[in-house]
mmCIF file of C-alpha atoms in Angstrom:
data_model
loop_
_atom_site.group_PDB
_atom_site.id
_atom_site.type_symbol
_atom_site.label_atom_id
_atom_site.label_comp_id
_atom_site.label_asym_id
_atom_site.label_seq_id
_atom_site.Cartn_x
_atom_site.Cartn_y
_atom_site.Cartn_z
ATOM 1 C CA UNK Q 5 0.000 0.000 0.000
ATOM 2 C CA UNK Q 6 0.821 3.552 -0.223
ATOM 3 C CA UNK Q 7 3.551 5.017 2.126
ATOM 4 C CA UNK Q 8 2.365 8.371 3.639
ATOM 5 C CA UNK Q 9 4.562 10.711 5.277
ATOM 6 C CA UNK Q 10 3.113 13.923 7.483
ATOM 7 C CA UNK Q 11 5.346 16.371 8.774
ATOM 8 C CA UNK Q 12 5.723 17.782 11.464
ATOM 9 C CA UNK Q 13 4.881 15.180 13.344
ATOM 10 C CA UNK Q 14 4.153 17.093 16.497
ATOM 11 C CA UNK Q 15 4.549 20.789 16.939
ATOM 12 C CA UNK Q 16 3.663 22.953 19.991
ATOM 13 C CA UNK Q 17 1.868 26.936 19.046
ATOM 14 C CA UNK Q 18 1.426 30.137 20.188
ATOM 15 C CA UNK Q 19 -1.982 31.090 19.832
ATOM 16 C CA UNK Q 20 -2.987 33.246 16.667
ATOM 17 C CA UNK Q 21 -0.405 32.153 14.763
ATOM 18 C CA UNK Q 22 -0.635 29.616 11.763
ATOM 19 C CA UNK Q 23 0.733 26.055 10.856
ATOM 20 C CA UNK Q 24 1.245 24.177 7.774
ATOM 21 C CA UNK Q 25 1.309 20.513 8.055
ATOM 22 C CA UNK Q 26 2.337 18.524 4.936
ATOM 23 C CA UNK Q 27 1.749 15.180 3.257
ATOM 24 C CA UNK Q 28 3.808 13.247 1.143
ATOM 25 C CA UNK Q 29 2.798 10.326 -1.007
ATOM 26 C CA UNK Q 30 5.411 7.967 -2.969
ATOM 27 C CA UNK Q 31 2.737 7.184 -5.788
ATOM 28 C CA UNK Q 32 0.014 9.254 -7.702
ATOM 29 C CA UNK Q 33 -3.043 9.062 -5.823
ATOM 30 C CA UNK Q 34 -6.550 10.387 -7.173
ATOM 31 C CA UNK Q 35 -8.185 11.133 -3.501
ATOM 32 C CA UNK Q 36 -6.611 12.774 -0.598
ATOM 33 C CA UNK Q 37 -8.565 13.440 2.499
ATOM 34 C CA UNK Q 38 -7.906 15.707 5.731
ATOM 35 C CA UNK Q 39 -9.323 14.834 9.135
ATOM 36 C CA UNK Q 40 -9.311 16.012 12.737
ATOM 37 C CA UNK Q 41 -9.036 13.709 15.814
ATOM 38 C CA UNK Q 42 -9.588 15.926 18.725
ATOM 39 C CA UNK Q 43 -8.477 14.412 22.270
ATOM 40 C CA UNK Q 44 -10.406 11.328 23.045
ATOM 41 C CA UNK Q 45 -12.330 11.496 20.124
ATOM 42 C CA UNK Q 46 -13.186 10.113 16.562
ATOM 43 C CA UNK Q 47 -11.979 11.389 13.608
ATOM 44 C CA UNK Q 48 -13.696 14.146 11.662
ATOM 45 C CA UNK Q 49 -13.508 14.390 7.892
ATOM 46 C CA UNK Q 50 -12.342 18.144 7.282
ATOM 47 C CA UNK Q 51 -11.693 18.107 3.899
ATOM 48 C CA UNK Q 52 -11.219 16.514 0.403
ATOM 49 C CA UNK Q 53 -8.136 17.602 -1.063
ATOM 50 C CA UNK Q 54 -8.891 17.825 -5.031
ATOM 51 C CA UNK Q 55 -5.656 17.905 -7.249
ATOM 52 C CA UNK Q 56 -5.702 21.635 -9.582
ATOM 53 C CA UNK Q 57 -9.156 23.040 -7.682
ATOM 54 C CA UNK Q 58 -10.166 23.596 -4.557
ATOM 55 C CA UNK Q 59 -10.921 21.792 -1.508
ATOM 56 C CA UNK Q 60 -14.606 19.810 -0.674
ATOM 57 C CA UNK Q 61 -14.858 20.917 2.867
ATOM 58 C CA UNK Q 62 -17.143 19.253 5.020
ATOM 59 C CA UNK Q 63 -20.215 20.966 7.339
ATOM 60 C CA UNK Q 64 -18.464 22.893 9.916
ATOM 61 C CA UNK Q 65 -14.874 23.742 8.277
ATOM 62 C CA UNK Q 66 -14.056 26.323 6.415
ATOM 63 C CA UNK Q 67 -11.628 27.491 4.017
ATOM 64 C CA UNK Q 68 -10.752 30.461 5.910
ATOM 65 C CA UNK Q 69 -9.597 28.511 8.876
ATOM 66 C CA UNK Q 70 -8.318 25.768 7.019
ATOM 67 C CA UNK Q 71 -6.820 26.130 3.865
ATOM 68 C CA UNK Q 72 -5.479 23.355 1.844
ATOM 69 C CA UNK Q 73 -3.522 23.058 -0.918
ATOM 70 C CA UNK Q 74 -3.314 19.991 -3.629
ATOM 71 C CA UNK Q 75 -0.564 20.942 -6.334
ATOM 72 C CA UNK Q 76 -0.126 17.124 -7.709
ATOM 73 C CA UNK Q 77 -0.985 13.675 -7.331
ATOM 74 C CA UNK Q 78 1.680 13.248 -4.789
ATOM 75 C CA UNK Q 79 1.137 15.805 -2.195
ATOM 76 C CA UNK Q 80 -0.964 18.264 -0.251
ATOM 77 C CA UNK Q 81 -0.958 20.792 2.529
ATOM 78 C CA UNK Q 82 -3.271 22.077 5.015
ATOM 79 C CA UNK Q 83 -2.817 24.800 7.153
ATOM 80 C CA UNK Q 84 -4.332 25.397 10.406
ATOM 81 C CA UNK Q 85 -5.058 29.258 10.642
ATOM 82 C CA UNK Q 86 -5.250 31.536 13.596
ATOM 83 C CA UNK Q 87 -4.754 29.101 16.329
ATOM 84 C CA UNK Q 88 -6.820 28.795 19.451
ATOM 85 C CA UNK Q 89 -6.448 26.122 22.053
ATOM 86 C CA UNK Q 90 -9.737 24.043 20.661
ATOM 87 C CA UNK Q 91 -7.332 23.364 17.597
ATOM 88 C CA UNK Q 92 -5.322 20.855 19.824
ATOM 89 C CA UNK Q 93 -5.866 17.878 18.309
ATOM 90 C CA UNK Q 94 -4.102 15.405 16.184
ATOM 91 C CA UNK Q 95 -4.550 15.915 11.820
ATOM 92 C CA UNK Q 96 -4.393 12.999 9.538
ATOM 93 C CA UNK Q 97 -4.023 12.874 6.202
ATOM 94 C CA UNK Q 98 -5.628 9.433 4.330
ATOM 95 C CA UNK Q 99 -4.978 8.149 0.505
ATOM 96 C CA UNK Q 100 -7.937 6.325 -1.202
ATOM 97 C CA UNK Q 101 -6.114 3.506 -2.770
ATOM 98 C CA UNK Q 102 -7.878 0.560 -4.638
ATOM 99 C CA UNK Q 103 -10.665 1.451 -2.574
ATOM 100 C CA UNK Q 104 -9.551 1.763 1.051
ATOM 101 C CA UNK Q 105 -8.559 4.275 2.896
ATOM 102 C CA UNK Q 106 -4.656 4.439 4.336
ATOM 103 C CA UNK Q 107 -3.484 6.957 6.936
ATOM 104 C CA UNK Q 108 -0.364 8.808 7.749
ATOM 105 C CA UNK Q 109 1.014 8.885 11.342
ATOM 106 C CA UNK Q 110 -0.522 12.043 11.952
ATOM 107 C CA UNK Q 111 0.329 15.291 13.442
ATOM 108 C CA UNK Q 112 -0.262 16.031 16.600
ATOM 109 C CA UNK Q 113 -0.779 20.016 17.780
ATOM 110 C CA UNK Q 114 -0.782 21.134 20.746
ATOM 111 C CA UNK Q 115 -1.711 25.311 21.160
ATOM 112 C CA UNK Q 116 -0.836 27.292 24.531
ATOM 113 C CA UNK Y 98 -28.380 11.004 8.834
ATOM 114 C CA UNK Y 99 -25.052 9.424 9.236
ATOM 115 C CA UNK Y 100 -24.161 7.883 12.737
ATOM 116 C CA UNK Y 101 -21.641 4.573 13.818
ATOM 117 C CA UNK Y 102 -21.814 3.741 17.101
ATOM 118 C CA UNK Y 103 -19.534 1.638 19.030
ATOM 119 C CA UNK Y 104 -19.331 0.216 22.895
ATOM 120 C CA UNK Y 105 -16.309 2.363 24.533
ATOM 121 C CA UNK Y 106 -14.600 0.016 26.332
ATOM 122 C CA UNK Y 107 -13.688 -4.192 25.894
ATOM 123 C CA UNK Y 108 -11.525 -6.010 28.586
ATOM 124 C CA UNK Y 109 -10.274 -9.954 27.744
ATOM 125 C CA UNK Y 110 -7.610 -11.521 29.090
ATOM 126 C CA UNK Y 111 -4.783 -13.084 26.995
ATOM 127 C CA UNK Y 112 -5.759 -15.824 24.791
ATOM 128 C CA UNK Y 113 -9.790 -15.392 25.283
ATOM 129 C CA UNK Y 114 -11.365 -14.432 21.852
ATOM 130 C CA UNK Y 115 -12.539 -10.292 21.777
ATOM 131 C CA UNK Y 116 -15.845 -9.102 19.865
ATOM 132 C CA UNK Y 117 -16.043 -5.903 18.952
ATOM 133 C CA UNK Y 118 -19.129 -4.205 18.104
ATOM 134 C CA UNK Y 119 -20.427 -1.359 15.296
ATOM 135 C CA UNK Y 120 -23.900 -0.367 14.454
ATOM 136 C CA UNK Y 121 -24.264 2.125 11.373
ATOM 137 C CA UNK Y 122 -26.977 3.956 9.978
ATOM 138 C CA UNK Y 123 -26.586 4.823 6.283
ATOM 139 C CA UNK Y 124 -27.527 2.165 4.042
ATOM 140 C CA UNK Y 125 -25.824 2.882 0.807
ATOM 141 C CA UNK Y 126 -22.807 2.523 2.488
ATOM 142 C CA UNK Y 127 -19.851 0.709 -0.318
ATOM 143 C CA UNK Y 128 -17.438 -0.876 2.339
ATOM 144 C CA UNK Y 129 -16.950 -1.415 5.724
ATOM 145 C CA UNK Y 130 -13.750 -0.884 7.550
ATOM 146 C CA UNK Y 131 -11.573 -1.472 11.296
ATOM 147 C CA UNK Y 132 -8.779 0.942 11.981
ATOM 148 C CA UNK Y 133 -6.143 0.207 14.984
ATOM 149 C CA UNK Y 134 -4.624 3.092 16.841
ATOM 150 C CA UNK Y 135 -2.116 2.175 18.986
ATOM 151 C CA UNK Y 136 -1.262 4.850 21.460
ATOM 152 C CA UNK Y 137 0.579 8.259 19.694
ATOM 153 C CA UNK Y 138 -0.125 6.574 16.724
ATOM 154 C CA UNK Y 139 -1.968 6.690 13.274
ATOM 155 C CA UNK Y 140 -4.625 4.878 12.212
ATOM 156 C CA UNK Y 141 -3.843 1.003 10.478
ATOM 157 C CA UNK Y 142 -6.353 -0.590 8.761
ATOM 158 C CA UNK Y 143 -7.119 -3.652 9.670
ATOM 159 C CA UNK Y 144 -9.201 -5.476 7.475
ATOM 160 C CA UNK Y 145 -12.394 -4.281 5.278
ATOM 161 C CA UNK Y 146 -15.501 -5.621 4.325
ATOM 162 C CA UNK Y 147 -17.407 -4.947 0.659
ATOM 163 C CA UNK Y 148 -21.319 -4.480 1.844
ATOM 164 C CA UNK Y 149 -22.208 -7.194 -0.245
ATOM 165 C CA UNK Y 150 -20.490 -9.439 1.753
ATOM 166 C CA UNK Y 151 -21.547 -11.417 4.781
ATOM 167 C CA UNK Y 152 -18.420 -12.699 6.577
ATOM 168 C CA UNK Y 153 -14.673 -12.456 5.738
ATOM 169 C CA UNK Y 154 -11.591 -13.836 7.591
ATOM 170 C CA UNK Y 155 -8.043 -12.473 7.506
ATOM 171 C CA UNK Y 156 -5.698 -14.564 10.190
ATOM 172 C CA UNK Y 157 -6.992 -14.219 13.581
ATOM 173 C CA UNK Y 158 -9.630 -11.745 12.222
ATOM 174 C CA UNK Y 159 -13.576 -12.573 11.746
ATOM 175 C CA UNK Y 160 -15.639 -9.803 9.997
ATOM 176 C CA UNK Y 161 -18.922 -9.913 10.248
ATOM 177 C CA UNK Y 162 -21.629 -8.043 8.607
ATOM 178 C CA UNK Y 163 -25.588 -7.949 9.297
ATOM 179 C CA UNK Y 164 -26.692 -5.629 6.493
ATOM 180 C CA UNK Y 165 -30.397 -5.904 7.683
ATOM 181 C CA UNK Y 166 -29.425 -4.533 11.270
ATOM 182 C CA UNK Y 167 -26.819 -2.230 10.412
ATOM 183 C CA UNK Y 168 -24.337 -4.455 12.702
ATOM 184 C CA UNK Y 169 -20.528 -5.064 11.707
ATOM 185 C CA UNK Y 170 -18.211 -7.212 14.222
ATOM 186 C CA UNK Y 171 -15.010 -7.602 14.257
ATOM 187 C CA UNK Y 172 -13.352 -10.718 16.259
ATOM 188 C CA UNK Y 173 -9.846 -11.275 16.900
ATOM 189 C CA UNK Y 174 -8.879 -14.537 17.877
ATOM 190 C CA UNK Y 175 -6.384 -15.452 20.304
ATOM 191 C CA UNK Y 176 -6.129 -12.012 21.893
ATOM 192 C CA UNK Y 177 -2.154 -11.131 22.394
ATOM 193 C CA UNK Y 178 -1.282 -8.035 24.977
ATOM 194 C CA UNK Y 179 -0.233 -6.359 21.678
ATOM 195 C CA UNK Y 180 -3.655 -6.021 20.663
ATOM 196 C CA UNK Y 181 -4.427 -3.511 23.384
ATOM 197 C CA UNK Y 182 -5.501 -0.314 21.141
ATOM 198 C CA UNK Y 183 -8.479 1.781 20.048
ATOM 199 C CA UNK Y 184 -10.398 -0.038 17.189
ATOM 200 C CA UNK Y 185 -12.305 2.367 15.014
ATOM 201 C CA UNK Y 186 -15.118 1.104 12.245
ATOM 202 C CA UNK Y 187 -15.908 3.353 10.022
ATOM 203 C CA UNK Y 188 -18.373 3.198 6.858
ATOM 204 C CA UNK Y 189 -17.513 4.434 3.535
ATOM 205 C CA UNK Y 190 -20.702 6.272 1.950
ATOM 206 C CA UNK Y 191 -21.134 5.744 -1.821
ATOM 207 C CA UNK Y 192 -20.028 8.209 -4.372
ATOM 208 C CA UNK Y 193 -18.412 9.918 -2.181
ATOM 209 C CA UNK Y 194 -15.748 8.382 -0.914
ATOM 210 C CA UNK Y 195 -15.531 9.987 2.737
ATOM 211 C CA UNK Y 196 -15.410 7.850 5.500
ATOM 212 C CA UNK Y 197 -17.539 8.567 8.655
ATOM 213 C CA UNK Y 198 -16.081 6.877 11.902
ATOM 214 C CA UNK Y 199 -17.209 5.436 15.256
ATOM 215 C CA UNK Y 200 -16.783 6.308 18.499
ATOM 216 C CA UNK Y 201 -13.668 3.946 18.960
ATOM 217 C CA UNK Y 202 -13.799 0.961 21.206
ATOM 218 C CA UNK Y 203 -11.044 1.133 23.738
ATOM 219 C CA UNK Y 204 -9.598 -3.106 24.147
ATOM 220 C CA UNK Y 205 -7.842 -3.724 27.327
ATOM 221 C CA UNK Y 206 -6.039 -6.976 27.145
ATOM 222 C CA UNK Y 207 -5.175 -8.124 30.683
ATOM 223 C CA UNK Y 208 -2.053 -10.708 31.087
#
């Protein structure tokens, strides 16, 4: 299966300010997907990163707060704008891949 | 709407047999899935159903799948201390592609 690789892997934010967390793919993938797991939770579907457009972002995220970008097949960002301490969670990025879904490690933010 | 529900927490003790239980609500779901997440780690997938599909095995791993009550299992044979780990299921809605997760189900194995 795909290999995914986020970075950073964990990084630790002043409120207001704004981090970009990156994923790396080693083969062309059609679908890339953002989520959020906040502490103790599930994981939310934020966004669908679409290669040369922009992102489908699900109820509740927006693109202001959370902007993503999808130059190729291979890669995408998303940023995490404007930082308050109810963004500490942990964002994953997931490849579709002959129909199921594989995840990267993650990156877990923490905001003070 | 779309809702998967899952029991929070599972204790076994080494070598007994763990069931762990999903109930879903959207019908047009495509395939069925159970994540691992160790702790300060990602999510692996586990194994997948399709939801035509009634049962599949993979190893020590039974998936089962009652398309009539919305109910999707997932029994792991032989339960090793390593096994102790959040187990996710999550559905896969059709033509879409997103996947909408449960609750997690927290497994305990005891020594």
């Amino acid at each position: 299966s795909a290999v995914i690789s986020q970075k950073p892997s964990r990084d630790i934010c002043q409120r207001g300010t704004s981090l970009t967390i990156q994923c790396q793919v080693d083969s062309q993938v059609t679908m890339m997907f953002w989520y959020r797991q906040q502490p103790g939770q599930s994981l939310t579907l934020i966004a669908t990163a679409n290669q040369g457009s922009e992102a489908t972002y699900e109820s509740g995220f927006v693109i202001d707060k959370f902007p993503i970008s999808r130059p190729n097949l291979t890669f995408s960002t998303l940023t995490v704008s404007n930082m308050s301490p109810e963004d500490s969670s942990i964002y994953l990025c997931s490849v579709e891949e002959a129909g199921t879904q594989h995840f990267g490690d993650g990156t877990r933010l923490s905001i003070l | 709407g779309e809702d998967v529900e899952q029991s929070l927490f599972l204790s076994v003790r080494e070598g007994d047999s763990s069931v762990i239980n999903c109930t879903y609500t959207d019908s047009s779901s495509t395939y069925l899935y159970w994540y691992k997440q160790e702790p300060g780690a990602g999510l692996q997938l586990l194994t997948y159903i399709f939801s035509n599909m009634d049962m599949k095995q993979d190893q020590r791993l039974t998936v089962l799948l009652n398309k009539k009550d919305k109910h999707l299992s997932l029994r792991i044979a032989d339960t090793q201390t390593g096994d102790s780990a959040i187990y996710f299921c999550a559905e896969s809605i059709r033509a879409t592609n997103k996947l909408i997760f449960g609750t997690g189900t927290l497994l305990a194995v005891q020594p």
